[in-house]
Amino acid sequence: MDDPPLASLSLTHVHYNPADRISYLCAWLALVPQALCVVYVTLIWSTREAEVILMFAGQMACEAFNWCLKRYIKEERPRQMNGKGYGMPSSHAQFVTFFSVSLTLFLLIRHQPQASATHTPTTFLQRLLLSVLALISAAAVAQSRIYLNYHTPKQVLVGCTAGGICAVVWFIIVAYLRYSGWVRWGLDTDFARYFRFRDLVLTEDLTDAGWARWEERRRRRDIDGKKRT
């Protein structure tokens, strides 16, 4: 019997012009959504932070919304493109816009880091610069979809608009869940306590990550060592 024809898992399959360095860079930018998913899962597993889990839930809801929009609008990709599926709106543009806008809203509005005895939190200016960097990176990913002829400018613009709207709406929903006590209730459940979910990132600085506790432990260790000598 003849071997069955093989199929390609096109999750990271990107067409680009090997003679064009910008096209090569754009091909790497096309992998940003997959990389962000890895970052999400890694942070959820390592920190168990409620805010990260909620942001990832919003990200997946935004992706589901994009899936529905594509099959409702049914607009084809540019003719030069050999890819499959509908192109309106751009899922890459919508994904990275949701992420960058959500991160910006968190850093500039919801995140209120507090100083400790051993750590000075990031300033508002530093968080603003990080937000601008995230937005610029999202714009680069969105532009790369046009450069590689995966989407038309209109498809990318609609994707960015949809991602931004989803980010703002989800930020408001999470604010309501926090204000009404649903987040606190969820964290008090046996399920959340078993998996050690927490909600510290609102006031704990992003770069601290337990540094104050480590410094205190190190200080006590040095004191105990001097007593023994």
mmCIF file of N, CA and C in Angstrom, residues 141-221:
data_model
loop_
_atom_site.group_PDB
_atom_site.id
_atom_site.type_symbol
_atom_site.label_atom_id
_atom_site.label_comp_id
_atom_site.label_asym_id
_atom_site.label_seq_id
_atom_site.Cartn_x
_atom_site.Cartn_y
_atom_site.Cartn_z
ATOM 1 N N VAL A 141 4.634 44.221 14.697
ATOM 2 C CA VAL A 141 4.048 42.928 14.319
ATOM 3 C C VAL A 141 2.908 43.127 13.337
ATOM 4 N N ALA A 142 2.062 44.119 13.602
ATOM 5 C CA ALA A 142 0.925 44.382 12.711
ATOM 6 C C ALA A 142 1.408 44.786 11.318
ATOM 7 N N GLN A 143 2.423 45.639 11.255
ATOM 8 C CA GLN A 143 2.950 46.079 9.967
ATOM 9 C C GLN A 143 3.587 44.924 9.208
ATOM 10 N N SER A 144 4.176 43.988 9.928
ATOM 11 C CA SER A 144 4.824 42.852 9.269
ATOM 12 C C SER A 144 3.825 42.007 8.496
ATOM 13 N N ARG A 145 2.565 41.973 8.932
ATOM 14 C CA ARG A 145 1.549 41.194 8.230
ATOM 15 C C ARG A 145 1.235 41.790 6.861
ATOM 16 N N ILE A 146 1.342 43.110 6.774
ATOM 17 C CA ILE A 146 1.150 43.778 5.487
ATOM 18 C C ILE A 146 2.367 43.564 4.603
ATOM 19 N N TYR A 147 3.549 43.671 5.187
ATOM 20 C CA TYR A 147 4.785 43.536 4.410
ATOM 21 C C TYR A 147 4.915 42.145 3.802
ATOM 22 N N LEU A 148 4.454 41.127 4.533
ATOM 23 C CA LEU A 148 4.537 39.755 4.035
ATOM 24 C C LEU A 148 3.351 39.382 3.142
ATOM 25 N N ASN A 149 2.451 40.338 2.917
ATOM 26 C CA ASN A 149 1.270 40.117 2.077
ATOM 27 C C ASN A 149 0.315 39.066 2.646
ATOM 28 N N TYR A 150 0.295 38.945 3.963
ATOM 29 C CA TYR A 150 -0.677 38.066 4.590
ATOM 30 C C TYR A 150 -2.020 38.774 4.764
ATOM 31 N N HIS A 151 -1.977 40.112 4.854
ATOM 32 C CA HIS A 151 -3.193 40.883 5.081
ATOM 33 C C HIS A 151 -3.096 42.213 4.342
ATOM 34 N N THR A 152 -4.244 42.781 4.066
ATOM 35 C CA THR A 152 -4.304 44.133 3.515
ATOM 36 C C THR A 152 -4.217 45.138 4.661
ATOM 37 N N PRO A 153 -3.875 46.386 4.373
ATOM 38 C CA PRO A 153 -3.860 47.400 5.439
ATOM 39 C C PRO A 153 -5.198 47.510 6.171
ATOM 40 N N LYS A 154 -6.301 47.377 5.444
ATOM 41 C CA LYS A 154 -7.616 47.461 6.084
ATOM 42 C C LYS A 154 -7.820 46.313 7.057
ATOM 43 N N GLN A 155 -7.410 45.113 6.698
ATOM 44 C CA GLN A 155 -7.562 43.961 7.581
ATOM 45 C C GLN A 155 -6.736 44.111 8.851
ATOM 46 N N VAL A 156 -5.551 44.680 8.716
ATOM 47 C CA VAL A 156 -4.699 44.908 9.885
ATOM 48 C C VAL A 156 -5.276 46.010 10.761
ATOM 49 N N LEU A 157 -5.779 47.069 10.144
ATOM 50 C CA LEU A 157 -6.365 48.172 10.902
ATOM 51 C C LEU A 157 -7.583 47.713 11.690
ATOM 52 N N VAL A 158 -8.423 46.907 11.070
ATOM 53 C CA VAL A 158 -9.598 46.382 11.766
ATOM 54 C C VAL A 158 -9.166 45.456 12.901
ATOM 55 N N GLY A 159 -8.126 44.666 12.664
ATOM 56 C CA GLY A 159 -7.618 43.789 13.717
ATOM 57 C C GLY A 159 -7.105 44.569 14.916
ATOM 58 N N CYS A 160 -6.361 45.646 14.643
ATOM 59 C CA CYS A 160 -5.862 46.492 15.735
ATOM 60 C C CYS A 160 -7.018 47.142 16.495
ATOM 61 N N THR A 161 -8.015 47.607 15.760
ATOM 62 C CA THR A 161 -9.167 48.243 16.399
ATOM 63 C C THR A 161 -9.924 47.249 17.274
ATOM 64 N N ALA A 162 -10.153 46.056 16.741
ATOM 65 C CA ALA A 162 -10.865 45.032 17.507
ATOM 66 C C ALA A 162 -10.081 44.635 18.753
ATOM 67 N N GLY A 163 -8.754 44.486 18.608
ATOM 68 C CA GLY A 163 -7.932 44.129 19.763
ATOM 69 C C GLY A 163 -7.931 45.207 20.831
ATOM 70 N N GLY A 164 -7.869 46.475 20.405
ATOM 71 C CA GLY A 164 -7.899 47.573 21.366
ATOM 72 C C GLY A 164 -9.228 47.659 22.096
ATOM 73 N N ILE A 165 -10.324 47.494 21.357
ATOM 74 C CA ILE A 165 -11.653 47.534 21.986
ATOM 75 C C ILE A 165 -11.812 46.383 22.972
ATOM 76 N N CYS A 166 -11.378 45.182 22.574
ATOM 77 C CA CYS A 166 -11.462 44.029 23.471
ATOM 78 C C CYS A 166 -10.659 44.263 24.751
ATOM 79 N N ALA A 167 -9.480 44.873 24.618
ATOM 80 C CA ALA A 167 -8.636 45.132 25.781
ATOM 81 C C ALA A 167 -9.315 46.089 26.756
ATOM 82 N N VAL A 168 -9.899 47.163 26.238
ATOM 83 C CA VAL A 168 -10.575 48.137 27.103
ATOM 84 C C VAL A 168 -11.796 47.516 27.768
ATOM 85 N N VAL A 169 -12.590 46.784 26.989
ATOM 86 C CA VAL A 169 -13.788 46.142 27.542
ATOM 87 C C VAL A 169 -13.404 45.133 28.614
ATOM 88 N N TRP A 170 -12.371 44.333 28.348
ATOM 89 C CA TRP A 170 -11.962 43.330 29.335
ATOM 90 C C TRP A 170 -11.391 43.990 30.584
ATOM 91 N N PHE A 171 -10.691 45.096 30.425
ATOM 92 C CA PHE A 171 -10.167 45.826 31.582
ATOM 93 C C PHE A 171 -11.313 46.305 32.468
ATOM 94 N N ILE A 172 -12.389 46.786 31.859
ATOM 95 C CA ILE A 172 -13.560 47.239 32.617
ATOM 96 C C ILE A 172 -14.250 46.063 33.300
ATOM 97 N N ILE A 173 -14.350 44.928 32.608
ATOM 98 C CA ILE A 173 -14.978 43.742 33.194
ATOM 99 C C ILE A 173 -14.199 43.267 34.415
ATOM 100 N N VAL A 174 -12.876 43.207 34.289
ATOM 101 C CA VAL A 174 -12.048 42.768 35.417
ATOM 102 C C VAL A 174 -12.154 43.761 36.571
ATOM 103 N N ALA A 175 -12.222 45.052 36.251
ATOM 104 C CA ALA A 175 -12.389 46.060 37.298
ATOM 105 C C ALA A 175 -13.698 45.818 38.062
ATOM 106 N N TYR A 176 -14.757 45.486 37.334
ATOM 107 C CA TYR A 176 -16.041 45.181 37.985
ATOM 108 C C TYR A 176 -15.927 43.922 38.840
ATOM 109 N N LEU A 177 -15.264 42.884 38.315
ATOM 110 C CA LEU A 177 -15.103 41.638 39.073
ATOM 111 C C LEU A 177 -14.328 41.881 40.364
ATOM 112 N N ARG A 178 -13.363 42.787 40.309
ATOM 113 C CA ARG A 178 -12.614 43.114 41.514
ATOM 114 C C ARG A 178 -13.454 43.948 42.475
ATOM 115 N N TYR A 179 -14.147 44.953 41.939
ATOM 116 C CA TYR A 179 -14.942 45.841 42.782
ATOM 117 C C TYR A 179 -16.085 45.103 43.463
ATOM 118 N N SER A 180 -16.707 44.166 42.747
ATOM 119 C CA SER A 180 -17.858 43.439 43.296
ATOM 120 C C SER A 180 -17.464 42.268 44.193
ATOM 121 N N GLY A 181 -16.153 41.964 44.258
ATOM 122 C CA GLY A 181 -15.690 40.913 45.161
ATOM 123 C C GLY A 181 -15.590 39.531 44.541
ATOM 124 N N TRP A 182 -15.859 39.400 43.253
ATOM 125 C CA TRP A 182 -15.814 38.080 42.627
ATOM 126 C C TRP A 182 -14.397 37.528 42.580
ATOM 127 N N VAL A 183 -13.407 38.381 42.338
ATOM 128 C CA VAL A 183 -12.027 37.912 42.313
ATOM 129 C C VAL A 183 -11.602 37.430 43.688
ATOM 130 N N ARG A 184 -11.963 38.179 44.718
ATOM 131 C CA ARG A 184 -11.633 37.770 46.084
ATOM 132 C C ARG A 184 -12.330 36.456 46.429
ATOM 133 N N TRP A 185 -13.585 36.331 46.023
ATOM 134 C CA TRP A 185 -14.323 35.085 46.281
ATOM 135 C C TRP A 185 -13.639 33.908 45.585
ATOM 136 N N GLY A 186 -13.224 34.094 44.331
ATOM 137 C CA GLY A 186 -12.566 33.016 43.598
ATOM 138 C C GLY A 186 -11.259 32.594 44.245
ATOM 139 N N LEU A 187 -10.503 33.559 44.766
ATOM 140 C CA LEU A 187 -9.228 33.246 45.407
ATOM 141 C C LEU A 187 -9.404 32.562 46.753
ATOM 142 N N ASP A 188 -10.593 32.691 47.347
ATOM 143 C CA ASP A 188 -10.858 32.045 48.627
ATOM 144 C C ASP A 188 -11.397 30.627 48.488
ATOM 145 N N THR A 189 -11.651 30.182 47.271
ATOM 146 C CA THR A 189 -12.163 28.828 47.075
ATOM 147 C C THR A 189 -11.063 27.806 47.360
ATOM 148 N N ASP A 190 -11.485 26.586 47.649
ATOM 149 C CA ASP A 190 -10.524 25.509 47.911
ATOM 150 C C ASP A 190 -9.666 25.227 46.678
ATOM 151 N N PHE A 191 -10.263 25.353 45.503
ATOM 152 C CA PHE A 191 -9.520 25.112 44.264
ATOM 153 C C PHE A 191 -8.362 26.093 44.129
ATOM 154 N N ALA A 192 -8.644 27.382 44.342
ATOM 155 C CA ALA A 192 -7.607 28.405 44.213
ATOM 156 C C ALA A 192 -6.536 28.242 45.289
ATOM 157 N N ARG A 193 -6.942 27.905 46.486
ATOM 158 C CA ARG A 193 -5.979 27.733 47.563
ATOM 159 C C ARG A 193 -5.122 26.488 47.353
ATOM 160 N N TYR A 194 -5.713 25.450 46.766
ATOM 161 C CA TYR A 194 -4.945 24.228 46.500
ATOM 162 C C TYR A 194 -3.828 24.503 45.505
ATOM 163 N N PHE A 195 -4.123 25.291 44.468
ATOM 164 C CA PHE A 195 -3.119 25.610 43.460
ATOM 165 C C PHE A 195 -2.324 26.874 43.803
ATOM 166 N N ARG A 196 -2.567 27.435 44.995
ATOM 167 C CA ARG A 196 -1.803 28.560 45.522
ATOM 168 C C ARG A 196 -1.895 29.799 44.632
ATOM 169 N N PHE A 197 -3.089 30.064 44.107
ATOM 170 C CA PHE A 197 -3.290 31.295 43.351
ATOM 171 C C PHE A 197 -3.218 32.479 44.300
ATOM 172 N N ARG A 198 -2.702 33.599 43.828
ATOM 173 C CA ARG A 198 -2.515 34.771 44.668
ATOM 174 C C ARG A 198 -2.831 36.029 43.879
ATOM 175 N N ASP A 199 -2.823 37.162 44.570
ATOM 176 C CA ASP A 199 -3.161 38.434 43.931
ATOM 177 C C ASP A 199 -2.277 39.532 44.513
ATOM 178 N N LEU A 200 -0.979 39.409 44.272
ATOM 179 C CA LEU A 200 -0.010 40.337 44.846
ATOM 180 C C LEU A 200 0.524 41.352 43.849
ATOM 181 N N VAL A 201 0.374 41.074 42.548
ATOM 182 C CA VAL A 201 1.045 41.903 41.557
ATOM 183 C C VAL A 201 0.448 43.305 41.460
ATOM 184 N N LEU A 202 -0.713 43.529 42.045
ATOM 185 C CA LEU A 202 -1.294 44.871 42.021
ATOM 186 C C LEU A 202 -0.448 45.856 42.814
ATOM 187 N N THR A 203 0.116 45.390 43.923
ATOM 188 C CA THR A 203 0.902 46.275 44.780
ATOM 189 C C THR A 203 2.365 45.860 44.876
ATOM 190 N N GLU A 204 2.690 44.629 44.508
ATOM 191 C CA GLU A 204 4.075 44.170 44.553
ATOM 192 C C GLU A 204 4.749 44.508 43.239
ATOM 193 N N ASP A 205 5.916 45.103 43.291
ATOM 194 C CA ASP A 205 6.589 45.530 42.075
ATOM 195 C C ASP A 205 6.956 44.341 41.199
ATOM 196 N N LEU A 206 6.876 44.533 39.882
ATOM 197 C CA LEU A 206 7.123 43.444 38.948
ATOM 198 C C LEU A 206 8.549 42.914 39.040
ATOM 199 N N THR A 207 9.507 43.781 39.323
ATOM 200 C CA THR A 207 10.903 43.355 39.388
ATOM 201 C C THR A 207 11.314 42.894 40.780
ATOM 202 N N ASP A 208 10.415 42.977 41.760
ATOM 203 C CA ASP A 208 10.741 42.547 43.113
ATOM 204 C C ASP A 208 10.763 41.021 43.183
ATOM 205 N N ALA A 209 9.621 40.402 42.863
ATOM 206 C CA ALA A 209 9.500 38.942 42.786
ATOM 207 C C ALA A 209 10.055 38.243 44.018
ATOM 208 N N GLY A 210 9.724 38.761 45.216
ATOM 209 C CA GLY A 210 10.187 38.140 46.444
ATOM 210 C C GLY A 210 11.584 38.560 46.857
ATOM 211 N N TRP A 211 12.142 39.581 46.196
ATOM 212 C CA TRP A 211 13.510 40.015 46.517
ATOM 213 C C TRP A 211 13.629 40.476 47.958
ATOM 214 N N ALA A 212 12.612 41.182 48.442
ATOM 215 C CA ALA A 212 12.667 41.659 49.827
ATOM 216 C C ALA A 212 12.739 40.487 50.801
ATOM 217 N N ARG A 213 11.952 39.439 50.548
ATOM 218 C CA ARG A 213 11.991 38.268 51.420
ATOM 219 C C ARG A 213 13.346 37.561 51.344
ATOM 220 N N TRP A 214 13.925 37.512 50.141
ATOM 221 C CA TRP A 214 15.231 36.889 49.982
ATOM 222 C C TRP A 214 16.316 37.682 50.707
ATOM 223 N N GLU A 215 16.259 39.005 50.611
ATOM 224 C CA GLU A 215 17.240 39.844 51.296
ATOM 225 C C GLU A 215 17.141 39.675 52.807
ATOM 226 N N GLU A 216 15.927 39.570 53.311
ATOM 227 C CA GLU A 216 15.739 39.367 54.755
ATOM 228 C C GLU A 216 16.290 38.007 55.173
ATOM 229 N N ARG A 217 16.052 36.994 54.371
ATOM 230 C CA ARG A 217 16.579 35.667 54.691
ATOM 231 C C ARG A 217 18.109 35.664 54.650
ATOM 232 N N ARG A 218 18.680 36.350 53.658
ATOM 233 C CA ARG A 218 20.136 36.420 53.548
ATOM 234 C C ARG A 218 20.734 37.182 54.720
ATOM 235 N N ARG A 219 20.047 38.259 55.135
ATOM 236 C CA ARG A 219 20.533 39.036 56.280
ATOM 237 C C ARG A 219 20.547 38.192 57.550
ATOM 238 N N ARG A 220 19.505 37.423 57.763
ATOM 239 C CA ARG A 220 19.450 36.555 58.950
ATOM 240 C C ARG A 220 20.517 35.469 58.893
ATOM 241 N N ARG A 221 20.769 34.960 57.689
ATOM 242 C CA ARG A 221 21.800 33.930 57.540
ATOM 243 C C ARG A 221 23.168 34.490 57.889
#
